Amino acid sequence: MTLKQDVADRLEEMANLLEADGVEYKPNAYRRAAESVREYPGSFEALVEEGEDAVNELDHVGDAISAKIVEYAETGEIEELTEIRERYPVDMAALLRVEGVGPKTVGTLYDELGVETLEDLESAARAGEIQNVKGFGAKTEQNILDNLEFAKSAGERTLLGDARPVADSVVAYLESVDAAESVEVAGSLRRWRATIGDVDVLVGTEDGEAVVDAFTDWDEADNVIEAGTEKAAVRTDGLRVDLRVVVPDEFGSALQYFTGSKDHNVRLRNYAIERGMKLNEYGAFDVSNVDDPDSGQRVGDRIGGSTEESMYEALDLPWIPPELREDRGEIRAAADGDLPDLLEEDDIRGDLHNHTDWSDGNETIEEMLAGAAEFGHDYLCISDHATGPGVVGGVGVEDEDLLEQADAVREAAEDVDIEVFTGVEANIAADGSISVADEVLDELDVVVASPHAALDGDGTDRIIEAMQHPAVDIIGHPTGRLLNQRKGLDIDPERLAEAAVEHDVALEINSNPHRLDLSGSAVKYAIDAGATIAINTDSHRTATFEYIRYGVHTARRGWAEAADVLNARDAEGVREFLH
Ligand code: DGT
Ligand code: CA
Ligand code: CA
Ligand code: ZN
């Protein structure tokens, strides 16, 4: 955890606790300050070293807050925060995960019923105590009960976007260790699941002890959980990293085994058994002439295991990309020669959903366009928020200003070497209507329509209704889910996919690691139905253009090929698709 993250988290906690306490205005001041800290581009340590006056220069940070930031950096505590924590000894983060429960509700339920944890909340709701609190009712209580399950399971897993940089860093470190011959991440991270239980890393080596020693010395490890001769585990930023060491000759079989998924491995092992083979983490063995194949781990003729390819080859199968290993028909497809020719990161030519400081983005139109050019895109679409359900005025751009912005975008486009699309992110209301006037939509190249309000219950009809609007090109983050925070709309992925084909609307994979919406499994329905996918970052600043890789791998989890993806086409191809 860096000082910057730490401070931003503390300020946000302060905001939530003040709001729980019924304080007005201050909570938002703390939230804006937290945002500024999070966005600070330079070394935050260096800034704090310079003292309160320097910290005061940050946007939305005044005297009171800069003093607290310096206090925290110097003492590791903020006195006022400690006090208010004592007044509200609640598990705020967990309680806020319940859809419909905000800091204010947490405060009231603590004051009235002593609710501190999710368990307390559940028993209070089950006992019917919540509906008797002033300002609450039977409906609120039922809502809390409905949303508790999600909140209880959320938070146990780490976002892909948080785990991947940790994995990249531990792999780079282990690659620098002399004794390590080959290093790979395995597990759910190698399959690019949206959330990760723990990070699995595999090393092939003749000297396991040296690798384990180096691993436990890794300077990003906060503590060592275990250290043996073949495996070790450390914790960093609350995330567990598991290391396995194997001899080089068993690297491929171990990698295949530890990549999972468990369901894929079970099906593959059964496929092997039917063919007189035995697969495990030590290799692929021909056991057709062995009386009792279960008599040991290494029985029969070893015909594969040093590479992962050799494991699949032993079964006459082509290598199966990790993203497909979820037991969704990939082994059958491999046997039939029908594996998809998966989309690659390099296939992406541009990004069609991005924000600027005209709405809630952090950078100007010019900065976003220059950043996209530098990132290597051939084109970028500026699609700021319109006003409408879920997006308040002041954040969203009013209709008449959208036209003015489009002019500004076209003008800025003249100064960059990439193609630029004008656009908008319009809101889909609960009845499926679109928040922007038709005359305005007609003037813009790209219309992204996204749900931002009433994000519970079944949203299929609403989204399909929105697709029927003739100006809509892309459905943005179709379920509105926020991983670990909000379940989002229930969507029937099959109906959604069929409607997308019928109305020629692309379905977005929003690459923001908090969203990854659509999910890989929903994408597979879209691909099977022949729908077009758009992979966008929904960037609010240039630094997040790189999130596109999370979207690409999510698309691969949905079996997408380049031909299925709108922004794998050139700008001309995109124009042909637009309405
Ligand atoms: P996670 O960590 O919950 O996000 O998911 P994974 O898939 O990374 O699971 P993890 O870390 O428990 O184990 C890594 C891989 O090792 C897993 O994908 C498959 C393999 N594996 C682990 N335990 C078992 C097991 O009991 N049976 C089988 N067949 N495979 C296992
Ligand atoms: Ca794992
Ligand atoms: Ca593990
Ligand atoms: Zn949005």
Short mmCIF file of C-alpha atoms in Angstrom, two decimals, residues 38-242:
data_model
loop_
_atom_site.label_atom_id
_atom_site.label_comp_id
_atom_site.label_asym_id
_atom_site.label_seq_id
_atom_site.Cartn_x
_atom_site.Cartn_y
_atom_site.Cartn_z
CA ARG A 38 -5.57 9.53 -5.68
CA GLU A 39 -5.06 11.41 -8.94
CA TYR A 40 -1.81 13.11 -7.88
CA PRO A 41 0.62 12.16 -10.64
CA GLY A 42 3.99 12.67 -8.90
CA SER A 43 5.63 11.21 -5.80
CA PHE A 44 3.21 11.79 -2.97
CA GLU A 45 5.94 11.12 -0.40
CA ALA A 46 7.99 13.98 -1.86
CA LEU A 47 5.01 16.32 -1.78
CA VAL A 48 4.27 15.56 1.87
CA GLU A 49 7.94 16.02 2.77
CA GLU A 50 7.62 19.62 1.58
CA GLY A 51 5.01 20.25 4.26
CA GLU A 52 1.49 21.54 4.69
CA ASP A 53 1.79 24.49 2.31
CA ALA A 54 2.80 22.21 -0.54
CA VAL A 55 0.01 19.74 0.21
CA ASN A 56 -2.39 22.68 0.35
CA GLU A 57 -1.72 23.28 -3.35
CA LEU A 58 -3.65 20.14 -4.28
CA ASP A 59 -7.10 20.76 -5.71
CA HIS A 60 -9.85 20.56 -3.07
CA VAL A 61 -7.35 20.35 -0.21
CA GLY A 62 -7.51 23.22 2.27
CA ASP A 63 -5.74 23.98 5.53
CA ALA A 64 -7.66 21.52 7.69
CA ILE A 65 -7.20 18.57 5.39
CA SER A 66 -3.57 19.26 4.51
CA ALA A 67 -2.77 19.34 8.23
CA LYS A 68 -4.40 15.92 8.60
CA ILE A 69 -2.46 14.51 5.65
CA VAL A 70 0.83 15.63 7.15
CA GLU A 71 -0.27 14.35 10.56
CA TYR A 72 -0.94 10.96 9.03
CA ALA A 73 2.38 10.84 7.18
CA GLU A 74 4.26 11.72 10.37
CA THR A 75 2.38 9.70 12.99
CA GLY A 76 0.50 7.03 11.04
CA GLU A 77 -2.73 8.31 12.58
CA ILE A 78 -5.27 11.11 12.31
CA GLU A 79 -6.52 11.97 15.77
CA GLU A 80 -9.94 13.13 14.63
CA LEU A 81 -10.37 9.93 12.62
CA THR A 82 -9.46 7.81 15.64
CA GLU A 83 -12.08 9.63 17.69
CA ILE A 84 -14.87 9.29 15.19
CA ARG A 85 -13.97 5.62 14.68
CA GLU A 86 -14.52 5.13 18.40
CA ARG A 87 -17.90 6.80 18.14
CA TYR A 88 -18.85 4.57 15.16
CA PRO A 89 -17.03 1.24 15.59
CA VAL A 90 -18.65 -0.13 12.44
CA ASP A 91 -17.31 -2.25 9.58
CA MET A 92 -18.10 0.54 7.15
CA ALA A 93 -16.54 -1.03 4.06
CA ALA A 94 -18.55 -4.24 4.44
CA LEU A 95 -21.84 -2.50 5.26
CA LEU A 96 -21.54 -0.14 2.28
CA ARG A 97 -21.33 -3.15 0.00
CA VAL A 98 -25.03 -3.75 0.64
CA GLU A 99 -26.82 -2.07 -2.24
CA GLY A 100 -29.00 0.75 -0.92
CA VAL A 101 -27.04 1.17 2.31
CA GLY A 102 -25.06 4.43 2.46
CA PRO A 103 -22.96 5.97 5.24
CA LYS A 104 -25.98 7.79 6.60
CA THR A 105 -27.93 4.53 6.94
CA VAL A 106 -24.94 2.93 8.64
CA GLY A 107 -24.94 5.77 11.17
CA THR A 108 -28.65 5.52 11.88
CA LEU A 109 -28.63 1.73 12.21
CA TYR A 110 -25.70 1.94 14.61
CA ASP A 111 -27.34 4.65 16.71
CA GLU A 112 -30.73 2.93 16.82
CA LEU A 113 -29.88 -0.78 16.77
CA GLY A 114 -26.14 -1.05 17.43
CA VAL A 115 -25.46 -2.57 14.00
CA GLU A 116 -21.68 -2.83 13.56
CA THR A 117 -21.18 -5.70 11.10
CA LEU A 118 -22.90 -7.47 8.22
CA GLU A 119 -23.93 -10.22 10.64
CA ASP A 120 -25.58 -7.62 12.92
CA LEU A 121 -27.34 -6.15 9.91
CA GLU A 122 -28.62 -9.55 8.84
CA SER A 123 -30.00 -10.46 12.26
CA ALA A 124 -31.62 -7.04 12.68
CA ALA A 125 -33.28 -7.38 9.27
CA ARG A 126 -34.42 -10.95 9.94
CA ALA A 127 -35.84 -9.95 13.30
CA GLY A 128 -37.86 -7.21 11.58
CA GLU A 129 -36.18 -4.48 13.64
CA ILE A 130 -35.13 -2.31 10.74
CA GLN A 131 -38.62 -1.52 9.49
CA ASN A 132 -39.38 0.02 12.88
CA VAL A 133 -36.57 2.55 12.69
CA LYS A 134 -37.76 6.02 11.76
CA GLY A 135 -37.25 6.69 8.05
CA PHE A 136 -37.08 2.97 7.19
CA GLY A 137 -39.86 0.64 6.15
CA ALA A 138 -40.67 -2.94 5.31
CA LYS A 139 -39.53 -2.40 1.73
CA THR A 140 -36.10 -1.10 2.76
CA GLU A 141 -35.72 -4.01 5.13
CA GLN A 142 -36.58 -6.51 2.39
CA ASN A 143 -34.13 -4.76 0.04
CA ILE A 144 -31.37 -5.14 2.59
CA LEU A 145 -32.14 -8.83 2.96
CA ASP A 146 -32.16 -9.29 -0.82
CA ASN A 147 -28.79 -7.62 -1.20
CA LEU A 148 -27.02 -9.18 1.78
CA GLU A 149 -25.87 -12.35 0.01
CA PHE A 150 -23.92 -10.41 -2.57
CA ALA A 151 -22.35 -8.19 0.10
CA LYS A 152 -21.30 -11.19 2.19
CA SER A 153 -19.41 -12.88 -0.65
CA ALA A 154 -17.95 -9.65 -2.07
CA GLY A 155 -14.68 -8.38 -0.74
CA GLU A 156 -13.16 -11.83 -0.37
CA ARG A 157 -11.68 -11.65 -3.84
CA THR A 158 -9.27 -9.13 -5.32
CA LEU A 159 -9.95 -7.29 -8.58
CA LEU A 160 -7.99 -8.54 -11.58
CA GLY A 161 -6.79 -4.97 -12.09
CA ASP A 162 -5.24 -4.94 -8.60
CA ALA A 163 -3.81 -8.47 -8.76
CA ARG A 164 -2.29 -8.33 -12.24
CA PRO A 165 0.27 -5.59 -11.43
CA VAL A 166 1.31 -7.57 -8.33
CA ALA A 167 1.78 -10.68 -10.48
CA ASP A 168 3.75 -8.75 -13.12
CA SER A 169 5.98 -7.45 -10.39
CA VAL A 170 6.63 -10.81 -8.70
CA VAL A 171 7.29 -12.45 -12.08
CA ALA A 172 9.81 -9.74 -13.02
CA TYR A 173 11.48 -10.21 -9.65
CA LEU A 174 11.68 -14.00 -9.90
CA GLU A 175 12.99 -13.78 -13.46
CA SER A 176 15.93 -11.85 -12.03
CA VAL A 177 16.77 -14.78 -9.72
CA ASP A 178 19.64 -16.80 -11.27
CA ALA A 179 18.32 -20.20 -10.21
CA ALA A 180 14.90 -19.62 -11.84
CA GLU A 181 14.84 -21.13 -15.35
CA SER A 182 11.22 -20.42 -16.20
CA VAL A 183 8.60 -18.29 -14.45
CA GLU A 184 4.87 -18.10 -15.17
CA VAL A 185 1.72 -16.98 -13.37
CA ALA A 186 -0.88 -19.74 -13.12
CA GLY A 187 -4.36 -20.01 -11.60
CA SER A 188 -7.28 -17.67 -12.17
CA LEU A 189 -4.92 -14.81 -12.97
CA ARG A 190 -3.52 -16.62 -16.00
CA ARG A 191 -7.11 -17.26 -17.07
CA TRP A 192 -7.81 -13.51 -16.54
CA ARG A 193 -10.83 -14.00 -14.29
CA ALA A 194 -12.42 -10.72 -13.24
CA THR A 195 -11.63 -11.40 -9.57
CA ILE A 196 -8.80 -13.36 -8.05
CA GLY A 197 -8.65 -15.45 -4.86
CA ASP A 198 -4.88 -15.63 -4.72
CA VAL A 199 -1.95 -15.21 -7.09
CA ASP A 200 -0.26 -18.45 -8.16
CA VAL A 201 3.27 -18.36 -9.52
CA LEU A 202 5.22 -21.30 -10.84
CA VAL A 203 9.00 -21.55 -11.21
CA GLY A 204 10.99 -24.25 -12.99
CA THR A 205 14.39 -24.71 -11.32
CA GLU A 206 17.10 -27.18 -10.33
CA ASP A 207 17.54 -25.30 -7.05
CA GLY A 208 14.16 -24.89 -5.37
CA GLU A 209 15.64 -23.76 -2.10
CA ALA A 210 17.38 -20.78 -3.69
CA VAL A 211 14.14 -19.73 -5.38
CA VAL A 212 12.08 -20.06 -2.19
CA ASP A 213 14.69 -18.06 -0.28
CA ALA A 214 14.65 -15.29 -2.88
CA PHE A 215 10.86 -15.28 -2.92
CA THR A 216 10.52 -14.85 0.83
CA ASP A 217 13.06 -12.00 0.59
CA TRP A 218 10.98 -10.16 -2.01
CA ASP A 219 10.84 -6.58 -0.77
CA GLU A 220 7.16 -6.13 -1.67
CA ALA A 221 6.19 -9.02 0.64
CA ASP A 222 4.58 -7.73 3.83
CA ASN A 223 4.90 -11.07 5.59
CA VAL A 224 5.74 -14.70 4.91
CA ILE A 225 2.80 -17.09 5.40
CA GLU A 226 4.72 -20.31 4.78
CA ALA A 227 8.03 -21.43 3.31
CA GLY A 228 8.86 -25.05 2.47
CA THR A 229 11.05 -26.82 -0.06
CA GLU A 230 8.49 -26.97 -2.89
CA LYS A 231 6.17 -24.14 -2.08
CA ALA A 232 5.92 -20.88 -0.23
CA ALA A 233 3.38 -18.12 0.27
CA VAL A 234 3.63 -14.44 1.15
CA ARG A 235 1.16 -11.64 1.60
CA THR A 236 1.45 -8.26 -0.11
CA ASP A 237 -1.17 -5.49 0.13
CA GLY A 238 -3.53 -8.04 1.65
CA LEU A 239 -3.17 -10.35 -1.36
CA ARG A 240 -1.78 -13.87 -0.99
CA VAL A 241 0.91 -14.94 -3.46
CA ASP A 242 1.51 -18.71 -3.71
#
